[in-house]
Short mmCIF file of C-alpha atoms and ligand atoms in Angstrom, two decimals:
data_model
loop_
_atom_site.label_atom_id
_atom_site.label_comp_id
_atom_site.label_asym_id
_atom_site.label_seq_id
_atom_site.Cartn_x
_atom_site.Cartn_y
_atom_site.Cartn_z
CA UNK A 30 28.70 16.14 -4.45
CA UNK A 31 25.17 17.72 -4.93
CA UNK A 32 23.77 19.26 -1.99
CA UNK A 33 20.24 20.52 -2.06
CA UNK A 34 19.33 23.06 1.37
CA UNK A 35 16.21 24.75 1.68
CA UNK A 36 14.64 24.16 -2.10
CA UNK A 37 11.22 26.16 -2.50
CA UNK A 38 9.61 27.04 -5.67
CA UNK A 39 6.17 28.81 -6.38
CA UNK A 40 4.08 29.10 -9.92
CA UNK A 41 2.24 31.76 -8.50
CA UNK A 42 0.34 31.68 -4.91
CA UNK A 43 1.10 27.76 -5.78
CA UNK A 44 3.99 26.79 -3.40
CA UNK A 45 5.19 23.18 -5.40
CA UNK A 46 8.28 22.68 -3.24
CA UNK A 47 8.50 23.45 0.36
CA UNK A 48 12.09 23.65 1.91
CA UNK A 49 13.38 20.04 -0.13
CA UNK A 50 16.56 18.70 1.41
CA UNK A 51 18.79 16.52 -0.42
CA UNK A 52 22.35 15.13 -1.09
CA UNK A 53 23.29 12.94 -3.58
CA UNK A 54 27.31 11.69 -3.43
CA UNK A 55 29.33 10.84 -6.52
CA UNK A 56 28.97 7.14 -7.86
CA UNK A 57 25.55 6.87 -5.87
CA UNK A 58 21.77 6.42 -7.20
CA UNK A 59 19.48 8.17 -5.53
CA UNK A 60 15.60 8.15 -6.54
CA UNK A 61 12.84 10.52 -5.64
CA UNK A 62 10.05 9.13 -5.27
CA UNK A 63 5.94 10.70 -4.58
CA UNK A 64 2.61 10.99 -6.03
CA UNK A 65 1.59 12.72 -9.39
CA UNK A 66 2.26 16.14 -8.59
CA UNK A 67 4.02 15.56 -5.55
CA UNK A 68 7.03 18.27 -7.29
CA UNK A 69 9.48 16.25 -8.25
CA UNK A 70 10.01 16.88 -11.46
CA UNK A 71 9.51 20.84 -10.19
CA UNK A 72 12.37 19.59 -8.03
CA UNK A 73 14.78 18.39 -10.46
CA UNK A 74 14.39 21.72 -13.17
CA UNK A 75 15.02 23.74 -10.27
CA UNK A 76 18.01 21.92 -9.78
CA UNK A 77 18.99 22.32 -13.56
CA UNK A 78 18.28 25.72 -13.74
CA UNK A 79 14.86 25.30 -16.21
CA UNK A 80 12.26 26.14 -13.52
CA UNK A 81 9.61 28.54 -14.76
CA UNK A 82 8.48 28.94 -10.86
CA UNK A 83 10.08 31.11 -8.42
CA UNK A 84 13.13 29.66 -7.01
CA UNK A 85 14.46 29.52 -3.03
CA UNK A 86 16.92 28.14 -1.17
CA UNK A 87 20.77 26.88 -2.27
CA UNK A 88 21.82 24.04 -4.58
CA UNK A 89 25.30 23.32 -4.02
CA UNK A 90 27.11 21.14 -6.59
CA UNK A 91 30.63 20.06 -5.68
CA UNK A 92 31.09 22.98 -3.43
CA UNK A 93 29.99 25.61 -6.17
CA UNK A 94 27.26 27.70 -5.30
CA UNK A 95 24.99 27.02 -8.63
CA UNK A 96 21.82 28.32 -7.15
CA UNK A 97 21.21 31.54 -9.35
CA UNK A 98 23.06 30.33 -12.22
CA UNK A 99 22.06 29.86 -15.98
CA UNK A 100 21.14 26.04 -16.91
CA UNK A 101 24.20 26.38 -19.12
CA UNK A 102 26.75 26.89 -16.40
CA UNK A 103 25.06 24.17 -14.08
CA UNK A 104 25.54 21.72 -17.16
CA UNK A 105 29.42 23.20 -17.21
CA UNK A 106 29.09 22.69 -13.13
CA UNK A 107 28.94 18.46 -13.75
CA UNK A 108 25.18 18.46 -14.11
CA UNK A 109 23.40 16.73 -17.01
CA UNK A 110 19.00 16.48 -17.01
CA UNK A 111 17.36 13.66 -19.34
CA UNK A 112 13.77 15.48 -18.84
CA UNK A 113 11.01 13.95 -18.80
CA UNK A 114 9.84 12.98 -22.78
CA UNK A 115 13.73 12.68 -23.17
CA UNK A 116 14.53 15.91 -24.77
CA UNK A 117 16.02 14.32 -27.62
CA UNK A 118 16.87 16.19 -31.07
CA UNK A 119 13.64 13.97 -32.95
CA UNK A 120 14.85 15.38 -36.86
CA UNK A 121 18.80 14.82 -36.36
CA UNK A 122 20.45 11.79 -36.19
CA UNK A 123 21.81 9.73 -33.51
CA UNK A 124 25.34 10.80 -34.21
CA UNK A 125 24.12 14.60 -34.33
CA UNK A 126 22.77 14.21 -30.58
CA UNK A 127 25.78 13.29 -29.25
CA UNK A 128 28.03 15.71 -30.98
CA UNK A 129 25.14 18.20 -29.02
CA UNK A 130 25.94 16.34 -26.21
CA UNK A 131 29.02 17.19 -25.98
CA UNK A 132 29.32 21.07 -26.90
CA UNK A 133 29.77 22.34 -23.25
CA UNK A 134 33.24 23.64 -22.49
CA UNK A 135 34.02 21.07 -19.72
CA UNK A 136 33.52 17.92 -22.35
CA UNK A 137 34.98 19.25 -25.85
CA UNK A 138 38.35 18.50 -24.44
CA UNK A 139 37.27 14.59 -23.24
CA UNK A 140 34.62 14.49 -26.66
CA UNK A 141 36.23 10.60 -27.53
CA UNK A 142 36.43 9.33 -24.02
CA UNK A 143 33.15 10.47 -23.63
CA UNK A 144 31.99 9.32 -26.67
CA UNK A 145 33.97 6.25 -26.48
CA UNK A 146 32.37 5.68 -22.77
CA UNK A 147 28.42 6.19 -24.31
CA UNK A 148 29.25 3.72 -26.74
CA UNK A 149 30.53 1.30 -24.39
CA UNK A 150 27.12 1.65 -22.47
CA UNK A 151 24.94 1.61 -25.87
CA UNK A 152 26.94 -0.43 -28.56
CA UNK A 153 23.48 -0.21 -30.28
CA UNK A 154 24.37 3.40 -31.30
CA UNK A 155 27.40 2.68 -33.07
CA UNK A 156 25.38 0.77 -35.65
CA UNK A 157 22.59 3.40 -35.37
CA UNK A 158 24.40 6.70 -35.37
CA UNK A 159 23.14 7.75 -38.85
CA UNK A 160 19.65 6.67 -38.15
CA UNK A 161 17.26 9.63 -37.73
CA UNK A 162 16.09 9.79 -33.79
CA UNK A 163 12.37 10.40 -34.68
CA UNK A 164 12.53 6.74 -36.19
CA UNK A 165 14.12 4.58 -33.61
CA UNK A 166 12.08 2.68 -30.56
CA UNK A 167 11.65 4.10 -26.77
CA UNK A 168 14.30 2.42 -25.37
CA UNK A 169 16.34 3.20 -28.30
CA UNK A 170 15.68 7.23 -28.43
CA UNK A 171 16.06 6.82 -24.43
CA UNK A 172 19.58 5.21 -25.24
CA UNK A 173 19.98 8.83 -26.89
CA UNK A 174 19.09 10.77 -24.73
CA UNK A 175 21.48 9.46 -21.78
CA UNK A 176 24.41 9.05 -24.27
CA UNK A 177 23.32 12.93 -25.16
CA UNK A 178 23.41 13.94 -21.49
CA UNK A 179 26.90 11.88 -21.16
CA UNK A 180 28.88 13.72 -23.46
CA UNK A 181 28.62 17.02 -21.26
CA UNK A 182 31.18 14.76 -19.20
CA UNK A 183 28.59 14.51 -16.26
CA UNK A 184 29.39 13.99 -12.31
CA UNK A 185 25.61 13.70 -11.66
CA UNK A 186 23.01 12.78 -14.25
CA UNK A 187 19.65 13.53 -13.54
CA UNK A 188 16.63 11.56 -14.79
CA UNK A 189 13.23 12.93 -15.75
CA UNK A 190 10.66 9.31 -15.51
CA UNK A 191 13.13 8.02 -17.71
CA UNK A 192 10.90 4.36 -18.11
CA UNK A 193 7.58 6.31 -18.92
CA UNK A 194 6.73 4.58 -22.02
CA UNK A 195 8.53 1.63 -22.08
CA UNK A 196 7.92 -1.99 -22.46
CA UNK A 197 8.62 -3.74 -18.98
CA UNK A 198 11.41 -5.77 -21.34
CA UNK A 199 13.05 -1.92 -21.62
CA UNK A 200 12.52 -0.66 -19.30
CA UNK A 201 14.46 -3.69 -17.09
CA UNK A 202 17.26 -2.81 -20.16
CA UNK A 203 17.04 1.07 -19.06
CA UNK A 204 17.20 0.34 -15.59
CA UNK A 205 20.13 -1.94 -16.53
CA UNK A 206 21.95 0.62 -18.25
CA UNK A 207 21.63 3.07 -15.11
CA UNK A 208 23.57 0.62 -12.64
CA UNK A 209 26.00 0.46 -15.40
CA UNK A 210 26.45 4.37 -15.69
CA UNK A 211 26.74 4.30 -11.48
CA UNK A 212 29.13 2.05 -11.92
CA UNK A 213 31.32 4.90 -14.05
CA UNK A 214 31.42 6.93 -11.03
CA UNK A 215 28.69 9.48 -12.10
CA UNK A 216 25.62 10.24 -9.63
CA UNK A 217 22.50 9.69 -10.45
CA UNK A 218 19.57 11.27 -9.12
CA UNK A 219 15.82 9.79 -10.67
CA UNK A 220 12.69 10.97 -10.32
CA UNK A 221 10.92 7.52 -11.28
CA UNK A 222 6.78 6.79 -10.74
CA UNK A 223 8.00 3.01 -11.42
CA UNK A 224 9.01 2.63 -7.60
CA UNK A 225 9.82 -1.35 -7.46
CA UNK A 226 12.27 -0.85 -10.50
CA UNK A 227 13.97 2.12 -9.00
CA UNK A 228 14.68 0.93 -5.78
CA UNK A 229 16.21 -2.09 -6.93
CA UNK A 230 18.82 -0.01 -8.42
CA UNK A 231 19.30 2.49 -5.98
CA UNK A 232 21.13 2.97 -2.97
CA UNK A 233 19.01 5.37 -1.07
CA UNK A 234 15.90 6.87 -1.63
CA UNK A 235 13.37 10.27 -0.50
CA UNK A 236 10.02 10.41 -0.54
CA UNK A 237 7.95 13.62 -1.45
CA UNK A 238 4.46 14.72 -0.44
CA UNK A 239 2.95 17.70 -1.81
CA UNK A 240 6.42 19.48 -1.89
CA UNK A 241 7.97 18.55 1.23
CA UNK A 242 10.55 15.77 1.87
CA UNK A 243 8.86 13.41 4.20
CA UNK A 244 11.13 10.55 4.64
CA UNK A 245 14.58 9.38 3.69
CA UNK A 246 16.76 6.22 3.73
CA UNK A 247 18.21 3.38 2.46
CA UNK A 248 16.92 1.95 -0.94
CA UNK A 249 16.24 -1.72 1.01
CA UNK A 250 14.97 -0.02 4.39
CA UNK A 251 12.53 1.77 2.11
CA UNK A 252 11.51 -1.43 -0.40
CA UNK A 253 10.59 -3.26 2.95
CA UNK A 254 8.79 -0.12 4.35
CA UNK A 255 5.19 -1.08 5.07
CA UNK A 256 4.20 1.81 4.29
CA UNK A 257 6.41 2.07 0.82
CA UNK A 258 5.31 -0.74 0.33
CA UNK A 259 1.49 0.29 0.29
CA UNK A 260 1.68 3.31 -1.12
CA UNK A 261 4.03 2.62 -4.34
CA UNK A 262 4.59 -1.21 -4.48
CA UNK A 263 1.13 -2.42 -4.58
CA UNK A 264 1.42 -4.09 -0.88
CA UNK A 265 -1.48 -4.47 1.64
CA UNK A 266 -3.01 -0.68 1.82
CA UNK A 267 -3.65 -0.94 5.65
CA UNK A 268 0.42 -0.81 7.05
CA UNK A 269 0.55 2.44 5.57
CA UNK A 270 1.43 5.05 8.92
CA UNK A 271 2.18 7.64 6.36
CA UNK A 272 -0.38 9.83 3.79
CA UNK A 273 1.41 8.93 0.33
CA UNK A 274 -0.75 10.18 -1.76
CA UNK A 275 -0.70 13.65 -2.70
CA UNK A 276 -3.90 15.32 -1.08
CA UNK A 277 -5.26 18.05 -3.44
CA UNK A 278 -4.17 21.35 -1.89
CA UNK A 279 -7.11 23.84 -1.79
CA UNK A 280 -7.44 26.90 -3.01
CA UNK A 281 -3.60 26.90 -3.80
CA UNK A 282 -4.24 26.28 -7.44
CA UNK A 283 -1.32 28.17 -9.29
CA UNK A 284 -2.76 30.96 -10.99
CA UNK A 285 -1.46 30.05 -14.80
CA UNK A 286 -3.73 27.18 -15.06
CA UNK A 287 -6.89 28.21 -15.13
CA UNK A 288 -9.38 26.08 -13.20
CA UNK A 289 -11.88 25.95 -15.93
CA UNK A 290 -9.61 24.77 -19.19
CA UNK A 291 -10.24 25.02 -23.20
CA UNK A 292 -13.14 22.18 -24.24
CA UNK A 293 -12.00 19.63 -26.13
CA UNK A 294 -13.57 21.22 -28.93
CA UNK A 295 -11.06 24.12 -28.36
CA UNK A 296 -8.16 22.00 -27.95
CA UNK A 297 -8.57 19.60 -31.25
CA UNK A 298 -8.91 23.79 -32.76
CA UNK A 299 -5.95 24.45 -31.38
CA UNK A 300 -4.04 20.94 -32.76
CA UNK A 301 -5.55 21.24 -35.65
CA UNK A 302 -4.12 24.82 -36.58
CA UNK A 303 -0.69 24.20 -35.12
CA UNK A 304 -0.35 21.56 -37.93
CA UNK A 305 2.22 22.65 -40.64
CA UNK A 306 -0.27 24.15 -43.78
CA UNK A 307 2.01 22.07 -46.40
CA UNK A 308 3.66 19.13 -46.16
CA UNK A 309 6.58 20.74 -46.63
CA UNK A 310 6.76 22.13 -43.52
CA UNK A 311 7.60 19.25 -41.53
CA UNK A 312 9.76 16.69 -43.32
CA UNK A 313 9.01 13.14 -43.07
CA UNK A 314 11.93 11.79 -41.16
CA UNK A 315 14.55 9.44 -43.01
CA UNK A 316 14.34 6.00 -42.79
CA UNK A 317 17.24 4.03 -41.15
CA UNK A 318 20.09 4.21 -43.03
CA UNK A 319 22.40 1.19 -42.59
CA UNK A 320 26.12 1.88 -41.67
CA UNK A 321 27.71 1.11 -45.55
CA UNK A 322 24.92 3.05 -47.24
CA UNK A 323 24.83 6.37 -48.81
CA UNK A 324 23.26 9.16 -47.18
CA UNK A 325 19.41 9.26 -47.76
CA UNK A 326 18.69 12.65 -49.35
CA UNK A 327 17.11 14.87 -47.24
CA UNK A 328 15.96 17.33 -49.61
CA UNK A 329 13.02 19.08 -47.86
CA UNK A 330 15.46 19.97 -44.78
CA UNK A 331 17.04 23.00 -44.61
CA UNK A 332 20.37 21.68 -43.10
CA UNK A 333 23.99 21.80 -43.88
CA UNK A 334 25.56 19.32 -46.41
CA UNK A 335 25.99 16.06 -43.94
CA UNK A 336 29.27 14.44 -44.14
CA UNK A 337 28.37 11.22 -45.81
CA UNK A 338 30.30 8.06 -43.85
CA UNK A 339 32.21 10.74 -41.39
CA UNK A 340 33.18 9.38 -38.17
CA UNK A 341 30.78 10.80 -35.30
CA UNK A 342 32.87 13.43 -34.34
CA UNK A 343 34.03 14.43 -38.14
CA UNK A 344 30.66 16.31 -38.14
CA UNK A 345 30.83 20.40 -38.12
CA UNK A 346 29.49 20.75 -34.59
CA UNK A 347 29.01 24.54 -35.09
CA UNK A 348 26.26 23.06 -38.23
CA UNK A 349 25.22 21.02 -36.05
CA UNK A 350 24.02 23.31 -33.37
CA UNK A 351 22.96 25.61 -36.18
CA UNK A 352 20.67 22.76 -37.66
CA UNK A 353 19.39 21.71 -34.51
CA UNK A 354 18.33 25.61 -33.34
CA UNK A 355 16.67 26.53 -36.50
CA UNK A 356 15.16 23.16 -36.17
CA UNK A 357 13.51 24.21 -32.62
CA UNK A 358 12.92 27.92 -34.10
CA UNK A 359 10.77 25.98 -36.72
CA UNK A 360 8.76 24.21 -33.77
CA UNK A 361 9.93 20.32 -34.48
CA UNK A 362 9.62 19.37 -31.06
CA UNK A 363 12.93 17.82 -29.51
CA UNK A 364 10.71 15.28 -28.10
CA UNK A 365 9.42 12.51 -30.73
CA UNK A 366 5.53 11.96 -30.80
CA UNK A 367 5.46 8.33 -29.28
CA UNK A 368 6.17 6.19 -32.67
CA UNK A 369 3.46 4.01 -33.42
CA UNK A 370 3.53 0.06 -34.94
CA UNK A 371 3.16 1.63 -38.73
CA UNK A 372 5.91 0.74 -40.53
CA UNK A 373 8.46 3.34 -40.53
CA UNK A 374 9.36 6.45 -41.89
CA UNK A 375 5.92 8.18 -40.84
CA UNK A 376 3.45 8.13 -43.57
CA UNK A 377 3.99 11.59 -45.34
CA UNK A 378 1.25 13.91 -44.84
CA UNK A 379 -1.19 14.17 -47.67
CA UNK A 380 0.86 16.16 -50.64
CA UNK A 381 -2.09 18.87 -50.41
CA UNK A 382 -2.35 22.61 -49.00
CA UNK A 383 -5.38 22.07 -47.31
CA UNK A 384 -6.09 23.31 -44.08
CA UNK A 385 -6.29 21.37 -41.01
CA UNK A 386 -9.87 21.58 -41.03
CA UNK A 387 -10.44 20.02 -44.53
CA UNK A 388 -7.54 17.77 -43.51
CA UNK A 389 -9.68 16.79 -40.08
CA UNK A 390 -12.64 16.29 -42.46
CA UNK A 391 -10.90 13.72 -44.97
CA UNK A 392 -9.63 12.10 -42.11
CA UNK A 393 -13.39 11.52 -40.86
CA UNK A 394 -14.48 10.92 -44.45
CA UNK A 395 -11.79 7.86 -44.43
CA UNK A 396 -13.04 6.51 -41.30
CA UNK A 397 -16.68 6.57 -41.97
CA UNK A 398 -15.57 4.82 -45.51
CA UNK A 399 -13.71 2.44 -43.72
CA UNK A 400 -16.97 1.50 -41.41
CA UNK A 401 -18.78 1.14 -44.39
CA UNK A 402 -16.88 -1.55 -45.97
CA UNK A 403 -16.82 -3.01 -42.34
CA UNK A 404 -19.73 -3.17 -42.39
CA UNK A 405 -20.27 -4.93 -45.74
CA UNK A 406 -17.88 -7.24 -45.02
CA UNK A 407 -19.58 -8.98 -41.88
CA UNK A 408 -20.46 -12.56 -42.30
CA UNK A 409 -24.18 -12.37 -43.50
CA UNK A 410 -25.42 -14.30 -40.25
CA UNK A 411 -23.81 -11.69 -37.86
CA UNK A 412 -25.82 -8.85 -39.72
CA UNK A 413 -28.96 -7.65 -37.75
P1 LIG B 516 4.11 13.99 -12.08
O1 LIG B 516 4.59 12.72 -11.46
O2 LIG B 516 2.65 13.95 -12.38
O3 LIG B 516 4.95 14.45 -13.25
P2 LIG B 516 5.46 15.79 -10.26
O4 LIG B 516 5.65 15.21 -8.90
O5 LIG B 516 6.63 15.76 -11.17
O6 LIG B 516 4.19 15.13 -10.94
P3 LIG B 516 5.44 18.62 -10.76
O7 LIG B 516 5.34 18.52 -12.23
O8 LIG B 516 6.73 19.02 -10.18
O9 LIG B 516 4.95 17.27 -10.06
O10 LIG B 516 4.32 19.63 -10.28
C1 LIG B 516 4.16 19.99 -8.90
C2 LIG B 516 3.01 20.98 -8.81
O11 LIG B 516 3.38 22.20 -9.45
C3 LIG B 516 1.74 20.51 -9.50
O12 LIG B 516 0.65 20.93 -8.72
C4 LIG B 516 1.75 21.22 -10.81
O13 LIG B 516 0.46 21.45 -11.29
C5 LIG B 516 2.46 22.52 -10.48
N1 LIG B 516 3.23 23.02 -11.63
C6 LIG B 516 4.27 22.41 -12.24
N2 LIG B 516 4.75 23.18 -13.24
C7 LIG B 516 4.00 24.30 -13.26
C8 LIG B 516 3.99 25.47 -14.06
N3 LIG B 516 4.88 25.66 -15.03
N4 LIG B 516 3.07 26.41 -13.80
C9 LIG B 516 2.18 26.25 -12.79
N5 LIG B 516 2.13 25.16 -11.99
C10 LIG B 516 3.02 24.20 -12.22
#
């Protein structure tokens, strides 16, 4: 089904992938796996069409040519990414990501049997499909984003680290859910740092080393590899016969990262003066709306009227895709900040114009406040 010949890309003098070989047939899961930096995640947007580097060599996806091609025809060629960060829509809701989902040509005809397949995999979203991405857990926005990349009616779904970030209870759920979507027919190729979970799912497996391919075979064959073993599953470190760990390569730095970066100092600068200057700017996201309620208003965004209790695929997908590009024009990331254990929605930023340095200065003020009355509050024999 996909067959990768010959794959080299360069950022620069920086070569990241160095004549990568691979196949990966229909109903099969295939992982990737190799040190930080190894390329594989280089590997799998030159695949998809989203490499920023120089691209060589032929992808092949069932018997099309989709090398030079747009990353909009290789979606309408049976090829659906999950990046890495998931590349969800954070501000729209779940129902809204999978109408996305399915907007290529080569699913609009098959939209309910997609969407009726996604929410065989992920009955969770049926309850959830009003609920605001932004606000839902990992697993849950992960959920999303496969459903998402299952509506373009997929032959091969690729996979970005899809278990960075999870709890070991989902990622064993995610990992799960992948056998399940094999088990549709569709490919699935993963580029995965969690080795042990991958190659209990997968039926073969490639290992890459500073950009080159340097072994292939059989998911078991590689799990009782000594030298898999050592190098990604935490076995004994002297059976390795192979170098698995990337070795820096010198003097090959790619030119667009300079070797000396910003200071912190310059970074937090930075942060500070991408934040939105009002509140306004960024709406807080909804809270979860339960299936029977009324719509939350959503006053401060600048979307569409939503149909209130329409079925998923009632919504206007061209507002949709209207909403969700003025929504990236606007700079709301498509990937949520990792949600933390404060109760949800997000605490609103404070209703104030200030700018994010007086912001980053009432933020210290609070903390030193809150040390104070620490401070006070420590039992009177602890006190020096
Ligand atoms: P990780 O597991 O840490 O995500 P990886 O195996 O996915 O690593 P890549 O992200 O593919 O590795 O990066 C491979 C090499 O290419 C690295 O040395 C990286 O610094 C470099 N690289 C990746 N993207 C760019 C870019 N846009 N510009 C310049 N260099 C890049």
């Amino acid at each position: 089904m996909l067959e990768v010949r010959g794959l080299s890309v360069s950022y620069g003098q920086h070569r990241a992938l160095d004549g990568v070989a691979l196949d990966v047939k229909r109903g099969e899961i295939v992982v990737i796996l190799g040190a930080n930096g190894a390329g594989k995640s280089t590997a799998l947007k030159a695949i998809s069409g989203i490499c920023e580097g120089r691209v060589a060599g032929s992808v092949t996806m069932q018997g099309e040519d989709i090398t030079a091609l747009p990353a909009h025809r290789i979606v309408e060629s049976g090829i659906a990414l999950v990046p890495e960060g998931r590349g969800v829509f954070a501000d729209l809701t779940v129902a809204e990501n999978l109408a996305l989902g399915g907007h290529p040509a080569r699913a609009r005809d098959e939209a309910a049997a997609n969407l009726d397949r996604v929410l065989a995999l992920f009955p969770r979203l049926i309850e959830r499909k009003r609920q605001v991405v932004r606000t839902m857990s990992g697993g849950e926005q992960q959920m999303v984003a496969i459903g998402r990349a299952m509506m373009s009616n997929p032959a091969l779904l690729t996979l970005d680290e899809p278990s960075l970030g999870l709890s070991p209870l989902l990622s064993k759920e995610l990992f799960q859910n992948l056998r399940r979507v094999r088990d549709t027919g569709i490919g699935i190729l993963l580029v995965e740092q969690n080795a042990r979970a991958s190659l209990a799912i997968a039926d073969r497996g490639y290992l890459l080393e500073n950009g080159h391919i340097v072994h292939a075979d059989s998911a078991d064959r590689l799990r009782n590899d000594p030298a898999v073993q050592a190098a990604y599953l935490g076995g004994g470190a002297t059976a390795a016969r192979r170098p698995m760990v990337a070795a820096p390569v010198a003097a090959a730095l790619p030119p667009q990262r300079a070797a000396a970066g910003p200071s912190p100092a310059d970074i937090a600068a930075a942060a500070m003066s991408a934040l939105p200057a009002a509140p306004q700017a960024r709406p807080a996201p909804a809270a979860m709306v339960p299936l029977a309620a009324p719509p939350v208003p959503q006053a401060a965004r600048p979307a569409p009227p939503r149909p209130a209790a329409a079925p998923m695929f009632g919504l206007a997908l061209d507002n949709v895709v209207a909403e969700a590009a003025a929504a990236s024009r606007a700079g709301y990331g498509t990937t949520p900040p990792p949600r933390s254990a404060a109760p949800r929605p997000a605490p609103a930023l404070p209703a104030t114009t200030a700018s994010g340095a007086d912001r980053l200065q009432t933020a210290l003020a609070e903390i030193e406040q809150a040390a104070a009355a620490a401070r006070a509050c420590r039992p009177a024999h602890r006190r020096p």
